[in-house]
Amino acid sequence: MNVNGYYFPYYTRAPQDDALIENISKAINGEYSAIACYEKLAKMATDEETQKKIAEIREDEIKHYNTFSQIYQSLTGKSATPEISEECSDDYQEALVASLKDEQETVDFYLDIADSTQNPFIRRVFKRAAADEQNHAVWFLYFYTESKG
């Protein structure tokens, strides 16, 4: 789309890809759930350094959520309506293990989304998000290992 001499390639409406839209919606729900869970997880952490790092991870998830929501809106013309897709345990150890597993599974899911689209902006966003999720998984593994002492 060319507007006033500016080109916005990721706002151009291509034929609607229902599978891509469904996967982005699922990603939005996953990020929305992680944002809620990591707020709870940070409060359960026993030391300030861990609380701070989990809060930083949560900030990454908020960025992903916002970016994915913008992509969803650009593809569908409507706002996403996120839902909690996974509950967060009240047990710190269980929540860490669940977060670790979820982050690892999300890496593959985001790489699959990146590979499924011809849109370079969406591909780049999901590859970057996959790298962030891998980093988060390593941190959750570290917190779990440390908490087992």
PDB file of C-alpha atoms in Angstrom:
ATOM      1  CA  MET A   1       0.000   0.000   0.000  1.00  0.00           C
ATOM      2  CA  ASN A   2       1.411   3.370  -0.955  1.00  0.00           C
ATOM      3  CA  VAL A   3       0.181   6.262   1.189  1.00  0.00           C
ATOM      4  CA  ASN A   4       1.663   9.726   0.729  1.00  0.00           C
ATOM      5  CA  GLY A   5       4.832   8.230  -0.693  1.00  0.00           C
ATOM      6  CA  TYR A   6       5.259   5.712   2.152  1.00  0.00           C
ATOM      7  CA  TYR A   7       5.067   1.986   1.544  1.00  0.00           C
ATOM      8  CA  PHE A   8       3.480  -0.235   4.208  1.00  0.00           C
ATOM      9  CA  PRO A   9       4.008  -3.828   3.030  1.00  0.00           C
ATOM     10  CA  TYR A  10       2.616  -5.556   6.129  1.00  0.00           C
ATOM     11  CA  TYR A  11      -0.660  -3.640   6.015  1.00  0.00           C
ATOM     12  CA  THR A  12      -1.395  -4.715   2.461  1.00  0.00           C
ATOM     13  CA  ARG A  13      -4.351  -7.058   2.473  1.00  0.00           C
ATOM     14  CA  ALA A  14      -3.446 -10.257   0.700  1.00  0.00           C
ATOM     15  CA  PRO A  15      -6.009 -13.005   0.234  1.00  0.00           C
ATOM     16  CA  GLN A  16      -6.941 -14.015   3.765  1.00  0.00           C
ATOM     17  CA  ASP A  17      -4.927 -16.947   5.104  1.00  0.00           C
ATOM     18  CA  ASP A  18      -7.266 -18.542   7.640  1.00  0.00           C
ATOM     19  CA  ALA A  19      -4.638 -20.926   9.057  1.00  0.00           C
ATOM     20  CA  LEU A  20      -2.193 -18.053   9.638  1.00  0.00           C
ATOM     21  CA  ILE A  21      -4.894 -15.957  11.292  1.00  0.00           C
ATOM     22  CA  GLU A  22      -5.909 -18.886  13.511  1.00  0.00           C
ATOM     23  CA  ASN A  23      -2.275 -19.465  14.536  1.00  0.00           C
ATOM     24  CA  ILE A  24      -1.739 -15.781  15.291  1.00  0.00           C
ATOM     25  CA  SER A  25      -4.912 -15.820  17.396  1.00  0.00           C
ATOM     26  CA  LYS A  26      -3.562 -18.850  19.275  1.00  0.00           C
ATOM     27  CA  ALA A  27      -0.234 -17.021  19.766  1.00  0.00           C
ATOM     28  CA  ILE A  28      -2.080 -13.973  21.139  1.00  0.00           C
ATOM     29  CA  ASN A  29      -3.920 -16.190  23.648  1.00  0.00           C
ATOM     30  CA  GLY A  30      -0.637 -17.839  24.652  1.00  0.00           C
ATOM     31  CA  GLU A  31       1.046 -14.494  25.231  1.00  0.00           C
ATOM     32  CA  TYR A  32      -1.999 -13.194  27.128  1.00  0.00           C
ATOM     33  CA  SER A  33      -1.880 -16.278  29.381  1.00  0.00           C
ATOM     34  CA  ALA A  34       1.884 -15.940  29.904  1.00  0.00           C
ATOM     35  CA  ILE A  35       1.537 -12.273  30.875  1.00  0.00           C
ATOM     36  CA  ALA A  36      -0.941 -13.202  33.613  1.00  0.00           C
ATOM     37  CA  CYS A  37       1.060 -16.220  34.773  1.00  0.00           C
ATOM     38  CA  TYR A  38       4.420 -14.454  34.918  1.00  0.00           C
ATOM     39  CA  GLU A  39       2.976 -11.675  37.049  1.00  0.00           C
ATOM     40  CA  LYS A  40       1.871 -14.355  39.514  1.00  0.00           C
ATOM     41  CA  LEU A  41       5.175 -16.247  39.170  1.00  0.00           C
ATOM     42  CA  ALA A  42       7.241 -13.127  39.890  1.00  0.00           C
ATOM     43  CA  LYS A  43       5.308 -12.604  43.129  1.00  0.00           C
ATOM     44  CA  MET A  44       6.034 -16.210  44.167  1.00  0.00           C
ATOM     45  CA  ALA A  45       9.788 -15.919  43.509  1.00  0.00           C
ATOM     46  CA  THR A  46      11.830 -15.880  46.695  1.00  0.00           C
ATOM     47  CA  ASP A  47      14.524 -13.386  45.763  1.00  0.00           C
ATOM     48  CA  GLU A  48      14.516  -9.947  44.191  1.00  0.00           C
ATOM     49  CA  GLU A  49      16.852 -10.865  41.319  1.00  0.00           C
ATOM     50  CA  THR A  50      14.528 -13.670  40.146  1.00  0.00           C
ATOM     51  CA  GLN A  51      11.477 -11.430  40.547  1.00  0.00           C
ATOM     52  CA  LYS A  52      13.144  -8.779  38.402  1.00  0.00           C
ATOM     53  CA  LYS A  53      14.139 -11.256  35.662  1.00  0.00           C
ATOM     54  CA  ILE A  54      10.651 -12.782  35.511  1.00  0.00           C
ATOM     55  CA  ALA A  55       9.244  -9.238  35.248  1.00  0.00           C
ATOM     56  CA  GLU A  56      11.614  -8.625  32.293  1.00  0.00           C
ATOM     57  CA  ILE A  57      10.430 -11.849  30.638  1.00  0.00           C
ATOM     58  CA  ARG A  58       6.850 -10.680  31.189  1.00  0.00           C
ATOM     59  CA  GLU A  59       7.703  -7.389  29.438  1.00  0.00           C
ATOM     60  CA  ASP A  60       8.921  -9.383  26.412  1.00  0.00           C
ATOM     61  CA  GLU A  61       5.602 -11.239  26.399  1.00  0.00           C
ATOM     62  CA  ILE A  62       3.708  -7.935  26.502  1.00  0.00           C
ATOM     63  CA  LYS A  63       5.700  -6.756  23.455  1.00  0.00           C
ATOM     64  CA  HIS A  64       4.907 -10.003  21.623  1.00  0.00           C
ATOM     65  CA  TYR A  65       1.239  -9.708  22.560  1.00  0.00           C
ATOM     66  CA  ASN A  66       1.043  -6.128  21.288  1.00  0.00           C
ATOM     67  CA  THR A  67       2.872  -6.893  18.035  1.00  0.00           C
ATOM     68  CA  PHE A  68       0.841 -10.042  17.334  1.00  0.00           C
ATOM     69  CA  SER A  69      -2.363  -8.112  18.068  1.00  0.00           C
ATOM     70  CA  GLN A  70      -1.358  -5.425  15.557  1.00  0.00           C
ATOM     71  CA  ILE A  71      -0.638  -8.084  12.930  1.00  0.00           C
ATOM     72  CA  TYR A  72      -3.982  -9.755  13.651  1.00  0.00           C
ATOM     73  CA  GLN A  73      -5.780  -6.437  13.238  1.00  0.00           C
ATOM     74  CA  SER A  74      -3.932  -5.682   9.987  1.00  0.00           C
ATOM     75  CA  LEU A  75      -4.892  -9.102   8.576  1.00  0.00           C
ATOM     76  CA  THR A  76      -8.505  -9.233   9.741  1.00  0.00           C
ATOM     77  CA  GLY A  77      -9.535  -5.611  10.147  1.00  0.00           C
ATOM     78  CA  LYS A  78     -10.690  -6.315  13.698  1.00  0.00           C
ATOM     79  CA  SER A  79      -9.201  -6.408  17.168  1.00  0.00           C
ATOM     80  CA  ALA A  80      -8.196  -9.670  18.781  1.00  0.00           C
ATOM     81  CA  THR A  81     -10.234 -10.816  21.770  1.00  0.00           C
ATOM     82  CA  PRO A  82      -7.704 -12.686  23.897  1.00  0.00           C
ATOM     83  CA  GLU A  83      -8.600 -15.456  26.309  1.00  0.00           C
ATOM     84  CA  ILE A  84      -6.588 -17.240  28.974  1.00  0.00           C
ATOM     85  CA  SER A  85      -5.644 -20.506  27.264  1.00  0.00           C
ATOM     86  CA  GLU A  86      -3.629 -22.029  30.114  1.00  0.00           C
ATOM     87  CA  GLU A  87      -4.046 -21.751  33.866  1.00  0.00           C
ATOM     88  CA  CYS A  88      -1.049 -20.913  36.043  1.00  0.00           C
ATOM     89  CA  SER A  89      -0.298 -23.147  39.017  1.00  0.00           C
ATOM     90  CA  ASP A  90      -0.247 -21.727  42.533  1.00  0.00           C
ATOM     91  CA  ASP A  91       2.793 -23.919  43.229  1.00  0.00           C
ATOM     92  CA  TYR A  92       6.062 -22.149  42.332  1.00  0.00           C
ATOM     93  CA  GLN A  93       7.902 -25.306  41.203  1.00  0.00           C
ATOM     94  CA  GLU A  94       4.970 -26.497  39.079  1.00  0.00           C
ATOM     95  CA  ALA A  95       4.553 -23.035  37.543  1.00  0.00           C
ATOM     96  CA  LEU A  96       8.265 -22.926  36.638  1.00  0.00           C
ATOM     97  CA  VAL A  97       8.135 -26.370  34.990  1.00  0.00           C
ATOM     98  CA  ALA A  98       4.938 -25.494  33.104  1.00  0.00           C
ATOM     99  CA  SER A  99       6.458 -22.171  31.976  1.00  0.00           C
ATOM    100  CA  LEU A 100       9.647 -23.894  30.831  1.00  0.00           C
ATOM    101  CA  LYS A 101       7.710 -26.478  28.800  1.00  0.00           C
ATOM    102  CA  ASP A 102       5.378 -23.846  27.356  1.00  0.00           C
ATOM    103  CA  GLU A 103       8.259 -21.605  26.274  1.00  0.00           C
ATOM    104  CA  GLN A 104      10.011 -24.551  24.573  1.00  0.00           C
ATOM    105  CA  GLU A 105       6.851 -25.608  22.718  1.00  0.00           C
ATOM    106  CA  THR A 106       6.214 -22.002  21.727  1.00  0.00           C
ATOM    107  CA  VAL A 107       9.637 -21.783  20.046  1.00  0.00           C
ATOM    108  CA  ASP A 108       8.622 -24.489  17.567  1.00  0.00           C
ATOM    109  CA  PHE A 109       5.140 -23.043  17.117  1.00  0.00           C
ATOM    110  CA  TYR A 110       6.493 -19.574  16.295  1.00  0.00           C
ATOM    111  CA  LEU A 111       9.077 -20.977  13.883  1.00  0.00           C
ATOM    112  CA  ASP A 112       6.266 -22.900  12.158  1.00  0.00           C
ATOM    113  CA  ILE A 113       4.287 -19.662  11.832  1.00  0.00           C
ATOM    114  CA  ALA A 114       7.352 -17.888  10.409  1.00  0.00           C
ATOM    115  CA  ASP A 115       7.876 -20.686   7.886  1.00  0.00           C
ATOM    116  CA  SER A 116       4.214 -20.696   6.852  1.00  0.00           C
ATOM    117  CA  THR A 117       4.022 -17.118   5.620  1.00  0.00           C
ATOM    118  CA  GLN A 118       5.373 -15.263   2.606  1.00  0.00           C
ATOM    119  CA  ASN A 119       5.065 -11.970   4.511  1.00  0.00           C
ATOM    120  CA  PRO A 120       8.606 -10.878   5.463  1.00  0.00           C
ATOM    121  CA  PHE A 121       7.424  -8.698   8.354  1.00  0.00           C
ATOM    122  CA  ILE A 122       5.405 -11.501   9.964  1.00  0.00           C
ATOM    123  CA  ARG A 123       8.235 -13.968   9.343  1.00  0.00           C
ATOM    124  CA  ARG A 124      10.755 -11.643  11.021  1.00  0.00           C
ATOM    125  CA  VAL A 125       8.476 -10.927  13.999  1.00  0.00           C
ATOM    126  CA  PHE A 126       7.847 -14.610  14.717  1.00  0.00           C
ATOM    127  CA  LYS A 127      11.492 -15.621  14.274  1.00  0.00           C
ATOM    128  CA  ARG A 128      12.505 -12.917  16.742  1.00  0.00           C
ATOM    129  CA  ALA A 129       9.760 -13.993  19.154  1.00  0.00           C
ATOM    130  CA  ALA A 130      10.948 -17.619  18.867  1.00  0.00           C
ATOM    131  CA  ALA A 131      14.463 -16.534  19.862  1.00  0.00           C
ATOM    132  CA  ASP A 132      13.034 -14.639  22.855  1.00  0.00           C
ATOM    133  CA  GLU A 133      10.996 -17.690  23.908  1.00  0.00           C
ATOM    134  CA  GLN A 134      14.098 -19.893  23.763  1.00  0.00           C
ATOM    135  CA  ASN A 135      15.895 -17.426  26.006  1.00  0.00           C
ATOM    136  CA  HIS A 136      12.954 -17.423  28.430  1.00  0.00           C
ATOM    137  CA  ALA A 137      13.018 -21.227  28.575  1.00  0.00           C
ATOM    138  CA  VAL A 138      16.680 -21.163  29.590  1.00  0.00           C
ATOM    139  CA  TRP A 139      15.910 -18.676  32.365  1.00  0.00           C
ATOM    140  CA  PHE A 140      13.008 -20.784  33.670  1.00  0.00           C
ATOM    141  CA  LEU A 141      15.254 -23.858  33.672  1.00  0.00           C
ATOM    142  CA  TYR A 142      17.829 -21.874  35.655  1.00  0.00           C
ATOM    143  CA  PHE A 143      15.211 -20.703  38.179  1.00  0.00           C
ATOM    144  CA  TYR A 144      13.892 -24.248  38.555  1.00  0.00           C
ATOM    145  CA  THR A 145      17.385 -25.675  39.069  1.00  0.00           C
ATOM    146  CA  GLU A 146      18.227 -22.953  41.597  1.00  0.00           C
ATOM    147  CA  SER A 147      14.991 -23.476  43.521  1.00  0.00           C
ATOM    148  CA  LYS A 148      15.722 -27.201  43.860  1.00  0.00           C
ATOM    149  CA  GLY A 149      19.060 -26.256  45.479  1.00  0.00           C
TER     150      GLY A 149
END
